[in-house]
């Protein structure tokens, strides 16, 4: 009986840390999933609001482009990782050159890109970013540019963003506009 209790205690001693590990892993995955859903909600909210404004001005709604999404994601990640907020990349590359690597010019035809950026301490929202962009003449001009047909949107957050973000939580939204024909 004592031997059985000792074995039971050993098994229990092994299971408790394993359960805690699994629980922590599950809660970390749940938290990550919640963050991903929040980001997706913001990105889709930005798209919805941009298109609402464009329709109100009798402009063609924008469609999501995986290539422009990748360009926007890379830039949002780069800004938070390197503590800066600018259209040029951390290596000094101009925004249109960076976007061109993801959204190349056609061999023949028309190609143009534009970009809006937004950052806020803490969490961002689609309405807040739209309000800021519409209050800024150059950002509003991008939103209302009749040439644009596609967009990439990337919202990225950091709990301790350095540099210009002041080592606090920050969220950056990059929208990359484009047209190719």
mmCIF file of C-alpha atoms in Angstrom, residues 29-158:
data_model
loop_
_atom_site.group_PDB
_atom_site.id
_atom_site.type_symbol
_atom_site.label_atom_id
_atom_site.label_comp_id
_atom_site.label_asym_id
_atom_site.label_seq_id
_atom_site.Cartn_x
_atom_site.Cartn_y
_atom_site.Cartn_z
ATOM 1 C CA UNK A 29 -2.294 30.209 -27.690
ATOM 2 C CA UNK A 30 -5.689 31.571 -26.687
ATOM 3 C CA UNK A 31 -4.205 34.998 -25.985
ATOM 4 C CA UNK A 32 -2.349 34.923 -29.306
ATOM 5 C CA UNK A 33 -5.547 33.940 -31.113
ATOM 6 C CA UNK A 34 -7.411 36.794 -29.390
ATOM 7 C CA UNK A 35 -4.701 39.285 -30.493
ATOM 8 C CA UNK A 36 -4.870 37.957 -34.065
ATOM 9 C CA UNK A 37 -8.663 38.319 -34.070
ATOM 10 C CA UNK A 38 -8.384 41.883 -32.731
ATOM 11 C CA UNK A 39 -5.876 42.788 -35.468
ATOM 12 C CA UNK A 40 -8.050 41.196 -38.151
ATOM 13 C CA UNK A 41 -11.055 43.106 -36.808
ATOM 14 C CA UNK A 42 -9.127 46.402 -37.032
ATOM 15 C CA UNK A 43 -7.820 45.653 -40.539
ATOM 16 C CA UNK A 44 -11.268 44.701 -41.827
ATOM 17 C CA UNK A 45 -12.771 47.721 -40.053
ATOM 18 C CA UNK A 46 -10.260 50.015 -41.773
ATOM 19 C CA UNK A 47 -11.123 48.458 -45.146
ATOM 20 C CA UNK A 48 -14.845 48.790 -44.498
ATOM 21 C CA UNK A 49 -14.572 52.426 -43.414
ATOM 22 C CA UNK A 50 -12.219 53.363 -46.271
ATOM 23 C CA UNK A 51 -14.632 51.877 -48.776
ATOM 24 C CA UNK A 52 -17.576 53.577 -47.094
ATOM 25 C CA UNK A 53 -15.843 56.948 -47.511
ATOM 26 C CA UNK A 54 -14.862 56.120 -51.102
ATOM 27 C CA UNK A 55 -18.423 55.101 -52.009
ATOM 28 C CA UNK A 56 -19.742 58.327 -50.464
ATOM 29 C CA UNK A 57 -17.411 60.170 -52.880
ATOM 30 C CA UNK A 58 -18.508 57.993 -55.847
ATOM 31 C CA UNK A 59 -15.166 56.152 -55.990
ATOM 32 C CA UNK A 60 -14.486 52.489 -56.674
ATOM 33 C CA UNK A 61 -14.120 50.414 -53.470
ATOM 34 C CA UNK A 62 -10.685 48.961 -52.793
ATOM 35 C CA UNK A 63 -9.967 45.233 -52.784
ATOM 36 C CA UNK A 64 -7.412 43.540 -50.569
ATOM 37 C CA UNK A 65 -4.142 42.612 -52.251
ATOM 38 C CA UNK A 66 -1.981 39.892 -50.639
ATOM 39 C CA UNK A 67 1.099 41.612 -52.097
ATOM 40 C CA UNK A 68 0.210 44.990 -50.611
ATOM 41 C CA UNK A 69 -0.733 43.261 -47.338
ATOM 42 C CA UNK A 70 2.762 41.752 -47.214
ATOM 43 C CA UNK A 71 4.354 45.150 -47.883
ATOM 44 C CA UNK A 72 2.255 46.802 -45.174
ATOM 45 C CA UNK A 73 2.964 44.004 -42.671
ATOM 46 C CA UNK A 74 6.713 44.171 -43.268
ATOM 47 C CA UNK A 75 6.723 47.936 -42.763
ATOM 48 C CA UNK A 76 4.600 47.899 -39.587
ATOM 49 C CA UNK A 77 6.843 45.151 -38.156
ATOM 50 C CA UNK A 78 9.998 47.078 -39.139
ATOM 51 C CA UNK A 79 8.825 50.325 -37.537
ATOM 52 C CA UNK A 80 7.965 48.684 -34.205
ATOM 53 C CA UNK A 81 11.084 46.502 -34.181
ATOM 54 C CA UNK A 82 13.390 49.443 -34.924
ATOM 55 C CA UNK A 83 11.594 52.198 -33.000
ATOM 56 C CA UNK A 84 10.815 54.636 -35.802
ATOM 57 C CA UNK A 85 7.715 56.006 -37.506
ATOM 58 C CA UNK A 86 8.211 57.068 -41.124
ATOM 59 C CA UNK A 87 7.333 56.170 -44.688
ATOM 60 C CA UNK A 88 10.957 55.390 -45.526
ATOM 61 C CA UNK A 89 12.237 52.025 -44.318
ATOM 62 C CA UNK A 90 14.760 51.690 -41.490
ATOM 63 C CA UNK A 91 17.512 51.281 -44.128
ATOM 64 C CA UNK A 92 16.502 54.578 -45.807
ATOM 65 C CA UNK A 93 14.688 52.970 -48.734
ATOM 66 C CA UNK A 94 11.788 55.115 -49.940
ATOM 67 C CA UNK A 95 8.302 53.734 -49.404
ATOM 68 C CA UNK A 96 7.536 53.186 -53.093
ATOM 69 C CA UNK A 97 10.761 51.204 -53.557
ATOM 70 C CA UNK A 98 9.883 48.979 -50.585
ATOM 71 C CA UNK A 99 6.352 48.423 -51.834
ATOM 72 C CA UNK A 100 7.648 47.687 -55.347
ATOM 73 C CA UNK A 101 9.497 44.610 -54.048
ATOM 74 C CA UNK A 102 6.126 43.159 -52.949
ATOM 75 C CA UNK A 103 3.858 44.737 -55.594
ATOM 76 C CA UNK A 104 5.989 44.959 -58.736
ATOM 77 C CA UNK A 105 5.371 47.194 -61.710
ATOM 78 C CA UNK A 106 3.875 45.502 -64.755
ATOM 79 C CA UNK A 107 6.225 45.115 -67.704
ATOM 80 C CA UNK A 108 4.015 47.498 -69.681
ATOM 81 C CA UNK A 109 1.297 49.733 -68.327
ATOM 82 C CA UNK A 110 0.536 51.912 -65.350
ATOM 83 C CA UNK A 111 1.719 51.427 -61.750
ATOM 84 C CA UNK A 112 1.311 53.697 -58.739
ATOM 85 C CA UNK A 113 1.385 53.278 -54.951
ATOM 86 C CA UNK A 114 0.672 55.375 -51.875
ATOM 87 C CA UNK A 115 0.815 54.883 -48.134
ATOM 88 C CA UNK A 116 -0.909 56.055 -44.964
ATOM 89 C CA UNK A 117 0.536 55.410 -41.511
ATOM 90 C CA UNK A 118 -1.033 55.701 -38.071
ATOM 91 C CA UNK A 119 0.250 54.954 -34.597
ATOM 92 C CA UNK A 120 -1.165 55.275 -31.146
ATOM 93 C CA UNK A 121 -0.056 54.322 -27.650
ATOM 94 C CA UNK A 122 -1.859 51.164 -26.596
ATOM 95 C CA UNK A 123 -4.622 49.702 -28.694
ATOM 96 C CA UNK A 124 -5.802 51.166 -32.002
ATOM 97 C CA UNK A 125 -9.211 51.194 -33.592
ATOM 98 C CA UNK A 126 -10.418 51.569 -37.166
ATOM 99 C CA UNK A 127 -12.557 54.656 -36.344
ATOM 100 C CA UNK A 128 -9.649 56.429 -34.625
ATOM 101 C CA UNK A 129 -7.261 55.821 -37.527
ATOM 102 C CA UNK A 130 -9.872 56.931 -40.073
ATOM 103 C CA UNK A 131 -10.627 60.078 -38.082
ATOM 104 C CA UNK A 132 -6.911 60.970 -37.995
ATOM 105 C CA UNK A 133 -6.379 60.246 -41.694
ATOM 106 C CA UNK A 134 -9.449 62.165 -42.815
ATOM 107 C CA UNK A 135 -8.306 65.180 -40.749
ATOM 108 C CA UNK A 136 -4.959 65.223 -42.599
ATOM 109 C CA UNK A 137 -4.958 66.635 -46.122
ATOM 110 C CA UNK A 138 -2.313 64.248 -47.600
ATOM 111 C CA UNK A 139 -3.820 61.165 -45.944
ATOM 112 C CA UNK A 140 -7.325 62.146 -47.011
ATOM 113 C CA UNK A 141 -6.020 62.635 -50.574
ATOM 114 C CA UNK A 142 -4.686 59.066 -50.546
ATOM 115 C CA UNK A 143 -8.022 57.703 -49.346
ATOM 116 C CA UNK A 144 -9.895 59.678 -52.006
ATOM 117 C CA UNK A 145 -7.454 59.044 -54.863
ATOM 118 C CA UNK A 146 -9.633 57.708 -57.698
ATOM 119 C CA UNK A 147 -6.708 55.768 -59.222
ATOM 120 C CA UNK A 148 -6.353 53.269 -56.365
ATOM 121 C CA UNK A 149 -7.867 49.823 -56.872
ATOM 122 C CA UNK A 150 -6.139 47.711 -54.226
ATOM 123 C CA UNK A 151 -4.969 48.011 -50.648
ATOM 124 C CA UNK A 152 -2.901 46.187 -48.069
ATOM 125 C CA UNK A 153 -3.558 46.799 -44.379
ATOM 126 C CA UNK A 154 -1.398 45.721 -41.445
ATOM 127 C CA UNK A 155 -2.001 46.440 -37.783
ATOM 128 C CA UNK A 156 0.866 45.478 -35.477
ATOM 129 C CA UNK A 157 1.174 46.013 -31.719
ATOM 130 C CA UNK A 158 4.057 45.851 -29.273
#
